[in-house]
CSV table of C-alpha atoms and ligand atoms in Angstrom, one decimal:
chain,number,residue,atom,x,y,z
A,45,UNK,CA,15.8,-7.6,-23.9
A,46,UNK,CA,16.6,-4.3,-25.0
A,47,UNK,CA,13.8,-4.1,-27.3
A,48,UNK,CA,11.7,-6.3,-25.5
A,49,UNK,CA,11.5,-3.2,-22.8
A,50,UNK,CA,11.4,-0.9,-25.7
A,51,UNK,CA,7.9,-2.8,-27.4
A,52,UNK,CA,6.6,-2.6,-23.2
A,53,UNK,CA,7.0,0.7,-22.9
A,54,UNK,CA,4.2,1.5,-25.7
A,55,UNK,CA,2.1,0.0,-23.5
A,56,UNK,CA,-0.3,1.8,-21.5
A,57,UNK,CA,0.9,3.4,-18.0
A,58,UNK,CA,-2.4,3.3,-16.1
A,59,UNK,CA,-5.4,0.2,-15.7
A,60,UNK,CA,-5.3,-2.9,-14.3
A,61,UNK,CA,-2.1,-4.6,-16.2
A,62,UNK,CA,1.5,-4.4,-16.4
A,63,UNK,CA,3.4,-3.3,-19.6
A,64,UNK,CA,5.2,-6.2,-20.9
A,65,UNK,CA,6.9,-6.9,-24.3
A,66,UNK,CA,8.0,-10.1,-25.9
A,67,UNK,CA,10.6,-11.0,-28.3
A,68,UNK,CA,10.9,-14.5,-30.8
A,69,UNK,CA,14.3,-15.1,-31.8
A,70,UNK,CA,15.8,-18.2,-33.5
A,71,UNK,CA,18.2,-19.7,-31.6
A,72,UNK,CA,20.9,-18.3,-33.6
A,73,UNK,CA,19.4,-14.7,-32.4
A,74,UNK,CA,17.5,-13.3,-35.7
A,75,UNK,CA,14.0,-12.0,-34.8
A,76,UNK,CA,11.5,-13.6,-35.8
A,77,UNK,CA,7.8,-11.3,-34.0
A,78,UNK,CA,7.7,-9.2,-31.7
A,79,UNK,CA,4.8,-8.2,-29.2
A,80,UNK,CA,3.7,-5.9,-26.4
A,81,UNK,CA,0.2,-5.8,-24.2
A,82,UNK,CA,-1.9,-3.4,-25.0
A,83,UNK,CA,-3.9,-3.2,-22.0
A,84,UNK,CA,-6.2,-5.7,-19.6
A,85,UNK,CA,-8.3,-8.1,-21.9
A,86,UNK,CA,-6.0,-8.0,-24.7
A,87,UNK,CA,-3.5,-10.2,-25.8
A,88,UNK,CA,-0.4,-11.1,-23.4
A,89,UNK,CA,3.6,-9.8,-24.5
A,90,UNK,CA,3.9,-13.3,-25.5
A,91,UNK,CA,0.4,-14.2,-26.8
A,92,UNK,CA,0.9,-11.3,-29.3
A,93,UNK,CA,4.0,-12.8,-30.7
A,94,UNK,CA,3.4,-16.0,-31.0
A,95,UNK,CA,-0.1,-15.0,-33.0
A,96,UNK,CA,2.4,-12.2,-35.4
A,97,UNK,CA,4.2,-15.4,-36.2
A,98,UNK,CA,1.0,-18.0,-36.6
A,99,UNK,CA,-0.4,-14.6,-39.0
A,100,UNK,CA,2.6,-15.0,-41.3
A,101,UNK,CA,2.1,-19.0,-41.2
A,102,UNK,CA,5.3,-20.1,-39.0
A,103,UNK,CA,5.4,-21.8,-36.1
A,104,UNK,CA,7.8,-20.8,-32.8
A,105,UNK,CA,9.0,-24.5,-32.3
A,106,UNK,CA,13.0,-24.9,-30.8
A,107,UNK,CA,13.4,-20.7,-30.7
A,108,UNK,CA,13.9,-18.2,-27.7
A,109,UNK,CA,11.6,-16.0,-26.4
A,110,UNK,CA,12.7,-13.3,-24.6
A,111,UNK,CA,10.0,-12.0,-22.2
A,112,UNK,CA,10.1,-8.3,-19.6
A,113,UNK,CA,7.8,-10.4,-17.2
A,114,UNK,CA,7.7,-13.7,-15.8
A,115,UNK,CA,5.2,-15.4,-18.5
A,116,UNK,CA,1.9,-16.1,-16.9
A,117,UNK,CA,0.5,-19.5,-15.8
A,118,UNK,CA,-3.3,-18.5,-15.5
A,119,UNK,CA,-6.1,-18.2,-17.2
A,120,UNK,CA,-7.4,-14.3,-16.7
A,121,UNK,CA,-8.9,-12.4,-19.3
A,122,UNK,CA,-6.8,-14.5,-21.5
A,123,UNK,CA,-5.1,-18.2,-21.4
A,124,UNK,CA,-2.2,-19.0,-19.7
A,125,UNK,CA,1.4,-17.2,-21.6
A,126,UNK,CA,3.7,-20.0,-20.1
A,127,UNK,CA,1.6,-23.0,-21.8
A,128,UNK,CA,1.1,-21.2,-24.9
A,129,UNK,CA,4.9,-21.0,-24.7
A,130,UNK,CA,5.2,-24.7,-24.2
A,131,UNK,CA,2.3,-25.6,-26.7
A,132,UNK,CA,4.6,-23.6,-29.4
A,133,UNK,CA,7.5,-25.3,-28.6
A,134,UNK,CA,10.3,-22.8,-27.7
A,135,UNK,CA,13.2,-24.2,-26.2
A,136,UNK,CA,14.4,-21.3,-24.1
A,137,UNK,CA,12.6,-18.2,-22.4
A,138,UNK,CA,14.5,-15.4,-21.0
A,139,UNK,CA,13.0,-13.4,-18.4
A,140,UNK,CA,14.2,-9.5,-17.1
A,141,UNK,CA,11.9,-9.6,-13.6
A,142,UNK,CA,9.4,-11.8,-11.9
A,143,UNK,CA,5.6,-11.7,-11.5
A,144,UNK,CA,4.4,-10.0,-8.2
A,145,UNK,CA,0.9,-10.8,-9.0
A,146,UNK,CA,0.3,-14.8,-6.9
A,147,UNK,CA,-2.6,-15.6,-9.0
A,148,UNK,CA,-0.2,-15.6,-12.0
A,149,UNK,CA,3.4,-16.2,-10.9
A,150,UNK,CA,5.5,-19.5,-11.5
A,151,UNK,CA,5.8,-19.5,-14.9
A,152,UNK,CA,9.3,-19.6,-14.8
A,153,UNK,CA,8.9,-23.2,-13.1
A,154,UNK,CA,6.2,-24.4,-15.0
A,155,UNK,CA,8.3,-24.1,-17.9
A,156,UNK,CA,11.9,-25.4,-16.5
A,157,UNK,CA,9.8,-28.3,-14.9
A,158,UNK,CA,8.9,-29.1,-18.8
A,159,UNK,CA,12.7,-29.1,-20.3
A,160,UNK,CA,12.8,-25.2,-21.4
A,161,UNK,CA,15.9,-23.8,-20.8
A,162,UNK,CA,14.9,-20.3,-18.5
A,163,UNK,CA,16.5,-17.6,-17.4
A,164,UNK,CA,15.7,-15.3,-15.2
A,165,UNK,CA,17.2,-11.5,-13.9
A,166,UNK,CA,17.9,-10.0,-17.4
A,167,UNK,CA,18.1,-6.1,-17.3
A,168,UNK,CA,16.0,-6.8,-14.2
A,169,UNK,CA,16.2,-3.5,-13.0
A,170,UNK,CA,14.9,-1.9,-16.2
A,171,UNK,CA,11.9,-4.2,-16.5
A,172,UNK,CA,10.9,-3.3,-12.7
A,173,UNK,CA,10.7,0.7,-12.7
A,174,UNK,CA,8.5,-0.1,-16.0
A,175,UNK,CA,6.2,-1.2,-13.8
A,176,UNK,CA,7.0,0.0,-10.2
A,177,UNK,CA,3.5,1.0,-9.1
A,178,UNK,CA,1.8,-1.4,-11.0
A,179,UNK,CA,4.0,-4.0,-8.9
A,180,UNK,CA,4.0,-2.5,-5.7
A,181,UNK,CA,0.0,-2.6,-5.8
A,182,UNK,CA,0.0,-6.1,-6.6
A,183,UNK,CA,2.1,-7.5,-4.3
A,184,UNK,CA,0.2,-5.4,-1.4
A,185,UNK,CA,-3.1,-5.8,-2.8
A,186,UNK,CA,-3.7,-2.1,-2.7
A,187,UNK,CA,-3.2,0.5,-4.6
A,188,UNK,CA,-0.2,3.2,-5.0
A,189,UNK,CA,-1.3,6.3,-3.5
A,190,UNK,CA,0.5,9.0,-4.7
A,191,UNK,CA,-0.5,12.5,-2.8
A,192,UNK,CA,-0.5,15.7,-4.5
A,193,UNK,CA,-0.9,19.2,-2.9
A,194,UNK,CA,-0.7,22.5,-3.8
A,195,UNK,CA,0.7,25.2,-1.0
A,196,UNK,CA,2.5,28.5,-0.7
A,197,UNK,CA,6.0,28.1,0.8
A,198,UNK,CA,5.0,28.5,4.1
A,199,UNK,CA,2.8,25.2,3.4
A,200,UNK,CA,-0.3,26.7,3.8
A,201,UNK,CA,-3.4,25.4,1.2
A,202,UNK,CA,-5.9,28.1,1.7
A,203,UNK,CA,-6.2,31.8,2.9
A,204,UNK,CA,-7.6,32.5,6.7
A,205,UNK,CA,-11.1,32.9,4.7
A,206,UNK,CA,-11.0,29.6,3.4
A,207,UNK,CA,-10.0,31.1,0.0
A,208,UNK,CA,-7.8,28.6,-2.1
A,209,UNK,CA,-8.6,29.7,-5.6
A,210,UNK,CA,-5.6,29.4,-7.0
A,211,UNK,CA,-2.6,29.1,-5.2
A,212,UNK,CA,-0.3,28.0,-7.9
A,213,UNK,CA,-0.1,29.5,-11.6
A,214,UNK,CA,-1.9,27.8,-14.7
A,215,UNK,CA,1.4,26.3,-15.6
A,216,UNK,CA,1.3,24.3,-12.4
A,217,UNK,CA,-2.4,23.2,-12.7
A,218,UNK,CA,-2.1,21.6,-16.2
A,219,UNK,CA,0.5,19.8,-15.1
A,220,UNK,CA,-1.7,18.5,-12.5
A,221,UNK,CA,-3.9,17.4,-15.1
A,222,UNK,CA,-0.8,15.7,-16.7
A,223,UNK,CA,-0.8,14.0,-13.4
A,224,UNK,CA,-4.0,12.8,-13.1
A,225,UNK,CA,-4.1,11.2,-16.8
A,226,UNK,CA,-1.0,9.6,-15.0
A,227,UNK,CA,-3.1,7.6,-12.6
A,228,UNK,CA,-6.2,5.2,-12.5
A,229,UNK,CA,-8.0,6.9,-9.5
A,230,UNK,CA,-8.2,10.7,-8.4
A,231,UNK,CA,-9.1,10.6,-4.8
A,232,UNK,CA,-10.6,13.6,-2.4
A,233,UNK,CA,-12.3,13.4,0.8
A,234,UNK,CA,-15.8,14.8,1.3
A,235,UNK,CA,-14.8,18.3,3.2
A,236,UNK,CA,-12.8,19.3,0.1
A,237,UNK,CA,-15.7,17.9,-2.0
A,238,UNK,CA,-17.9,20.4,-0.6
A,239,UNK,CA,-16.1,23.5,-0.4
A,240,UNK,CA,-13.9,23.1,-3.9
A,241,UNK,CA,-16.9,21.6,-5.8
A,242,UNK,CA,-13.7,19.8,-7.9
A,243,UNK,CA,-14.5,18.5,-11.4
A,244,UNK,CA,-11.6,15.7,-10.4
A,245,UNK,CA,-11.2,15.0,-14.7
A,246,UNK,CA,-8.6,15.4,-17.1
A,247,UNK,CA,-8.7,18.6,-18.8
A,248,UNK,CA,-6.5,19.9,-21.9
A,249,UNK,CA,-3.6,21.9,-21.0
A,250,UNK,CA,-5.6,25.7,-21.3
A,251,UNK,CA,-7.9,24.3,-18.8
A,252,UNK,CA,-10.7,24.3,-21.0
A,253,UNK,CA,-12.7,20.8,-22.7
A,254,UNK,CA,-11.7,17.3,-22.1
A,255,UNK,CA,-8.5,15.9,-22.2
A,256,UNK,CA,-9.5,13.2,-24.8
A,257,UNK,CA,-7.8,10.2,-23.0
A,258,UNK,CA,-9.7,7.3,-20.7
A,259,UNK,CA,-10.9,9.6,-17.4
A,260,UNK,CA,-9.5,8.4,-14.0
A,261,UNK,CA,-12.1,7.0,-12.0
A,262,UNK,CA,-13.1,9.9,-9.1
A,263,UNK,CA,-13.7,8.9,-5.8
A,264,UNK,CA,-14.7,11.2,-2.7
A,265,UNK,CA,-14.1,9.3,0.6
A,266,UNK,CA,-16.3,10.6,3.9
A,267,UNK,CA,-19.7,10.4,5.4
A,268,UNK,CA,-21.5,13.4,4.0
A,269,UNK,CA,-23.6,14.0,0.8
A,270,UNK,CA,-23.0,15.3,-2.2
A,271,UNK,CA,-25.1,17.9,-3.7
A,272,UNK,CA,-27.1,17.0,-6.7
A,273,UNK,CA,-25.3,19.9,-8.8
A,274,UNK,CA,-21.7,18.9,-7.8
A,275,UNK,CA,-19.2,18.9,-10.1
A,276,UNK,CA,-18.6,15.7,-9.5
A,277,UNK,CA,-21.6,14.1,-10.3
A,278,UNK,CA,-21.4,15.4,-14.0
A,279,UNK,CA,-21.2,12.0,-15.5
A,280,UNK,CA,-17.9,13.0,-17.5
A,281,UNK,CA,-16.4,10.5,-15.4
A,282,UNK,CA,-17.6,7.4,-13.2
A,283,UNK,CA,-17.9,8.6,-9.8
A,284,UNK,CA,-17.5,6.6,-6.5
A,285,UNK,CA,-18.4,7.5,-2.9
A,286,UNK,CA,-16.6,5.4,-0.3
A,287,UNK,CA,-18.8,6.6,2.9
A,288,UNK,CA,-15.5,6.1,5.3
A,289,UNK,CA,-12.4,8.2,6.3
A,290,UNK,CA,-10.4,5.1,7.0
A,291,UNK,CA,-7.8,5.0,4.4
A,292,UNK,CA,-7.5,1.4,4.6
A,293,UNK,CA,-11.1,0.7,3.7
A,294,UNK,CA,-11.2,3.2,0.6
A,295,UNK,CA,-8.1,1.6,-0.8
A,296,UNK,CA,-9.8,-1.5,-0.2
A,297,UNK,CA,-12.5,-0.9,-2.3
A,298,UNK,CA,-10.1,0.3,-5.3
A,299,UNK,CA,-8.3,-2.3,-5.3
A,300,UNK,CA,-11.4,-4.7,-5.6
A,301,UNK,CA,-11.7,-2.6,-9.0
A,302,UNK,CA,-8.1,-3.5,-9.8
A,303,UNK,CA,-6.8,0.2,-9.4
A,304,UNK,CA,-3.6,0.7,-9.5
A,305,UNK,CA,-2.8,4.0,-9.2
A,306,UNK,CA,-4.6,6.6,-7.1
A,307,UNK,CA,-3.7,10.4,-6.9
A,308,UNK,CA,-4.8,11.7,-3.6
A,309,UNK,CA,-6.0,15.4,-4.1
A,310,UNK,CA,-6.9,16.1,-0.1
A,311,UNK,CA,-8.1,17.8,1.3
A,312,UNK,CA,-5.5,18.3,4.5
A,313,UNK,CA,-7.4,15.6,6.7
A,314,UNK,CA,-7.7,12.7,4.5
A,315,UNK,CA,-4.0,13.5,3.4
A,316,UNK,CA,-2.9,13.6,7.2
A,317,UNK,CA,-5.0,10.0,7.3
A,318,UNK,CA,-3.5,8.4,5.0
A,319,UNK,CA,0.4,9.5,5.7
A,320,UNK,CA,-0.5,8.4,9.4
A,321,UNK,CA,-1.9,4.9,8.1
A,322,UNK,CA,1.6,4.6,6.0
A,323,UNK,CA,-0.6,4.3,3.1
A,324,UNK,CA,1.1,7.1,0.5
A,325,UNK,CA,4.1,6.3,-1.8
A,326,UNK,CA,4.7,9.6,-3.1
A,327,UNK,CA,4.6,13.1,-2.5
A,328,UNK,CA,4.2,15.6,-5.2
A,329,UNK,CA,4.1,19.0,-3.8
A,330,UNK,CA,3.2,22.2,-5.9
A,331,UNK,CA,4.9,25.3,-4.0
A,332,UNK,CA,3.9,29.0,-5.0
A,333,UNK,CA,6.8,31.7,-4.1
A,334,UNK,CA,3.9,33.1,-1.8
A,335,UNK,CA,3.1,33.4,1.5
A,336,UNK,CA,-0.1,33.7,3.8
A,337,UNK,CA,0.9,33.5,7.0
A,338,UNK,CA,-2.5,32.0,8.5
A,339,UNK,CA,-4.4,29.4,7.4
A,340,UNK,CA,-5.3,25.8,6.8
A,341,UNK,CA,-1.8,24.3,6.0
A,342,UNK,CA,-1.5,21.3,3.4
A,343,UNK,CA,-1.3,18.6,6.0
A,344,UNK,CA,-3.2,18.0,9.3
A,345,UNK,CA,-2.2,16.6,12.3
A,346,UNK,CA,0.5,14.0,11.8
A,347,UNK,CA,0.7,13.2,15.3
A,348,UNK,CA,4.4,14.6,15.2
A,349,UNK,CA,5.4,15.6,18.8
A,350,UNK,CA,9.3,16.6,18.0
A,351,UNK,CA,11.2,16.9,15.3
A,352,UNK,CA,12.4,13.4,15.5
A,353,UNK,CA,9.2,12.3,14.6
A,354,UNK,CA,9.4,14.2,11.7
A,355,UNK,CA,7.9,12.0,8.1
A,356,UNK,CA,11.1,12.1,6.7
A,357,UNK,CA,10.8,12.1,2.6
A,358,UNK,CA,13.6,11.5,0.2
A,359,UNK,CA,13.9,13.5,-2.9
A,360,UNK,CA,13.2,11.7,-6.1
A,361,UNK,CA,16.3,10.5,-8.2
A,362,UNK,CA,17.3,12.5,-10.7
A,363,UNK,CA,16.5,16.1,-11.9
A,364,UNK,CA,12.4,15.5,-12.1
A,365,UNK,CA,12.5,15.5,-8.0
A,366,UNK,CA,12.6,19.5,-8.2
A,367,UNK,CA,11.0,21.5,-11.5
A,368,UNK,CA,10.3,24.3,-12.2
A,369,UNK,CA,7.2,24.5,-14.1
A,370,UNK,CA,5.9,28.2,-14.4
A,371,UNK,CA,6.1,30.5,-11.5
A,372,UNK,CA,5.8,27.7,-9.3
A,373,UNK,CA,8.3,24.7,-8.3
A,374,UNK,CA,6.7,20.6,-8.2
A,375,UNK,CA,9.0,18.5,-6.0
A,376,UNK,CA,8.7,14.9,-5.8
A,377,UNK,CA,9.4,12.6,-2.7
A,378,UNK,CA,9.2,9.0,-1.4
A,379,UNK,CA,8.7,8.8,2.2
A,380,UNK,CA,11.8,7.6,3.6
A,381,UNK,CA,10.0,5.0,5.8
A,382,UNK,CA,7.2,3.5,6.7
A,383,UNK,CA,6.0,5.1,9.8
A,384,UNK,CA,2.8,2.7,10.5
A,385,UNK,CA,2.5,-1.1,10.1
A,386,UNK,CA,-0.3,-1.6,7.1
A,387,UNK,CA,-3.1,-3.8,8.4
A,388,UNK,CA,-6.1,-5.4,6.3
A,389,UNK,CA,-9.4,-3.4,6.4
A,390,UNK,CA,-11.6,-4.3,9.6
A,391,UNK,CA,-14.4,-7.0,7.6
A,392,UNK,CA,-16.9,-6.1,10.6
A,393,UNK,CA,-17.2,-2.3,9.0
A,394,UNK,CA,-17.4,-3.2,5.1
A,395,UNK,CA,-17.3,0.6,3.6
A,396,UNK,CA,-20.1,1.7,1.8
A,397,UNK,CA,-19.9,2.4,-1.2
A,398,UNK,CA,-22.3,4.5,-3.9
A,399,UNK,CA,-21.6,4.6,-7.6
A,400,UNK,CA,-23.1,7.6,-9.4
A,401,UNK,CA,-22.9,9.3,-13.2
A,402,UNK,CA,-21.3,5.5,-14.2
A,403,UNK,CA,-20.0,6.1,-17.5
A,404,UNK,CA,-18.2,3.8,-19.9
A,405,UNK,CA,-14.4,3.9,-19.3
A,406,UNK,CA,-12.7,3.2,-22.4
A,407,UNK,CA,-9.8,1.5,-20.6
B,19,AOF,C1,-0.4,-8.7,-19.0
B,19,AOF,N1,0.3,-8.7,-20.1
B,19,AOF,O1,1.9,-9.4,-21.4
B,19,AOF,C2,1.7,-10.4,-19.3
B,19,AOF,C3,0.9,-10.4,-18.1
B,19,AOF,O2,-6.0,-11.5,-16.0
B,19,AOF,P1,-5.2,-11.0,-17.2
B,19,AOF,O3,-5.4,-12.0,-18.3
B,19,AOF,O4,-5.5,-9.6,-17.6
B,19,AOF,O5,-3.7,-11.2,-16.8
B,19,AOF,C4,-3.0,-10.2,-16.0
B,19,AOF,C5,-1.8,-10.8,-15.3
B,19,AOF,O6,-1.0,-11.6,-16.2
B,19,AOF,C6,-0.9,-9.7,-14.8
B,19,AOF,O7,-1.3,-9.3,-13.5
B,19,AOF,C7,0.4,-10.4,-14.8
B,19,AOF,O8,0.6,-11.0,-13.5
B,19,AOF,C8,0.4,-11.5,-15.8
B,19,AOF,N2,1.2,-11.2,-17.0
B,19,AOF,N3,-0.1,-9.5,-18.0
B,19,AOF,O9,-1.4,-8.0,-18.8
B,19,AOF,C9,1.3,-9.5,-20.3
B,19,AOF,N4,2.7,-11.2,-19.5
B,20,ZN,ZN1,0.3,-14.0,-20.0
């Protein structure tokens, strides 16, 4: 399983899939293929390993396959993993964590139901944080929003002129761009739009040209229009305007496009939306050792009256939840709670939505 989770983790971290690998052994434990997915519409963990083994003319019949994810039982953009399993004839599947995703789970079943010999809840634990996000969206049916600002230590975003240009040193900013490439969506509401004119795309680490990797998909959320000669509407990357400020209904419109992932850029009100709505995951704060003293501060109203209300976070584990990168330190948090109950999106007010500049995604 050990190198099961090792083949997953070449996988890639954003789109629509999980990263799953799959080991054939004979049942005296010799390896006979290995496989990982490469992303959605290519072949499954298991699909792979079973066609490394066909390739070299042998056939999987009475061996183990040792899986990071519950094998599948559908057909998707490919056949069934579970059946192709059967159909080979291995005698015994071991599985590290289950499939969140209802349209796919129950392999496991299927294949005890047909005499395989399964087991399930190896190195668990491992096989999950592979895929945490990825998971979490599933099982919710909306993406994982994780929200990134930038702020001086006295949590202010802009000057008292509206000047924001740039709070936090270049260090700071290409690891935002490290970010983004982290995620399948980059999300900003209209206001911030408008008075940032943001390019939203990957960039290389000087800040200049393209980063070279699959562009996350940009979406501004609010009623007004953008100007022809945005930024945004640069066709480096697809763009998508979700004409609402209900954080329910935007995430409901990226997770129709199977995002996963979605870093929310702000500005302060959409951020204060969607931490009011319960809806983000993570905090990733860049703080500048500066301070302004007036201003527009990071977050807006949270509708905390006393300090008992307070969005409690909790620090990341280990040493990435504080770093300092440049003159500047990022600090990572999970709220500690959920402060809202998540409802479905209100059907009667479907969210508009406009796709400009599409471009191919190479994803
Ligand atoms: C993968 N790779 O190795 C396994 C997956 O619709 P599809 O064909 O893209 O299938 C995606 C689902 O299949 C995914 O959500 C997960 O539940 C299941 N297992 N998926 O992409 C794999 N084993
Ligand atoms: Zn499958």
């Amino acid at each position: 399983m050990r190198r099961a989770l090792q083949l997953a983790a070449r996988g890639p971290a954003t789109g629509p899939n999980p990263r799953v690998g799959c080991v054939l052994l004979t049942p005296d434990g010799h390896v006979l293929a290995e496989g990982h997915h490469r992303g959605a519409g290519t072949a499954h963990a298991e699909a792979a390993a079973l066609a490394e083994l066909a390739a070299r003319g042998a056939g999987a019949a009475g061996c183990t396959a040792v899986v990071t994810l519950e094998p599948c039982t559908h057909t998707g953009r490919t056949g069934p993993c579970a059946q192709a399993l059967l159909a080979a004839g291995v005698a015994r599947v071991v599985i590290a964590d289950t499939d969140p995703n209802p349209t796919a789970a129950g392999g496991a079943d299927l294949l005890r139901r047909a005499g395989v010999d399964v087991e399930v809840g190896l190195l668990a634990e491992a096989a999950h944080a592979l895929n945490e996000r990825w998971a979490a969206a599933v099982a919710r049916g909306r993406p994982w929003v994780t929200w990134k600002f930038a702020a001086t230590l006295d949590g202010r975003s802009a000057a008292a002129d509206g000047t924001s240009r740039w709070i936090t040193s270049a260090p700071a900013r290409a690891d935002v761009h490290r970010l983004r490439a982290g995620h399948d969506a980059v999300l900003v509401g209209t206001g911030t739009a408008l008075a940032d004119d943001p390019a939203l795309t990957v960039r290389a680490a000087d800040g200049t040209g393209e980063g070279g990797g699959p562009q996350p998909l940009r979406v501004v959320a609010g009623l007004r229009e953008l100007p022809a000669g945005a930024r945004l509407r640069d066709g480096r990357a697809e763009l998508v305007h979700v004409r609402t400020r209900d954080p329910h209904a935007v995430l409901a419109v990226l997770a129709a496009r199977e995002v996963r992932t979605v870093l929310l850029e702000g500005g302060p009100a959409l951020a204060a939306a969607f931490a009011r709505a319960g809806l983000v995951d993570e905090v990733v704060a860049y703080l500048a050792p500066a301070l302004l003293g007036a201003g527009p501060a990071a977050v807006a109203d949270l509708g905390v009256g006393g300090i008992a209300d307070a969005l409690r976070l909790d620090l990341a584990p280990g040493p990435e939840a504080v770093v300092r990168v440049g003159e500047d330190v990022r600090v990572t948090a999970r709220p500690r709670a959920r402060r809202a109950v998540e409802r479905a999106p209100d059907p009667s007010h479907p969210p508009v939505v406009e796709e400009v500049a599409r471009v191919h995604r190479d994803r």
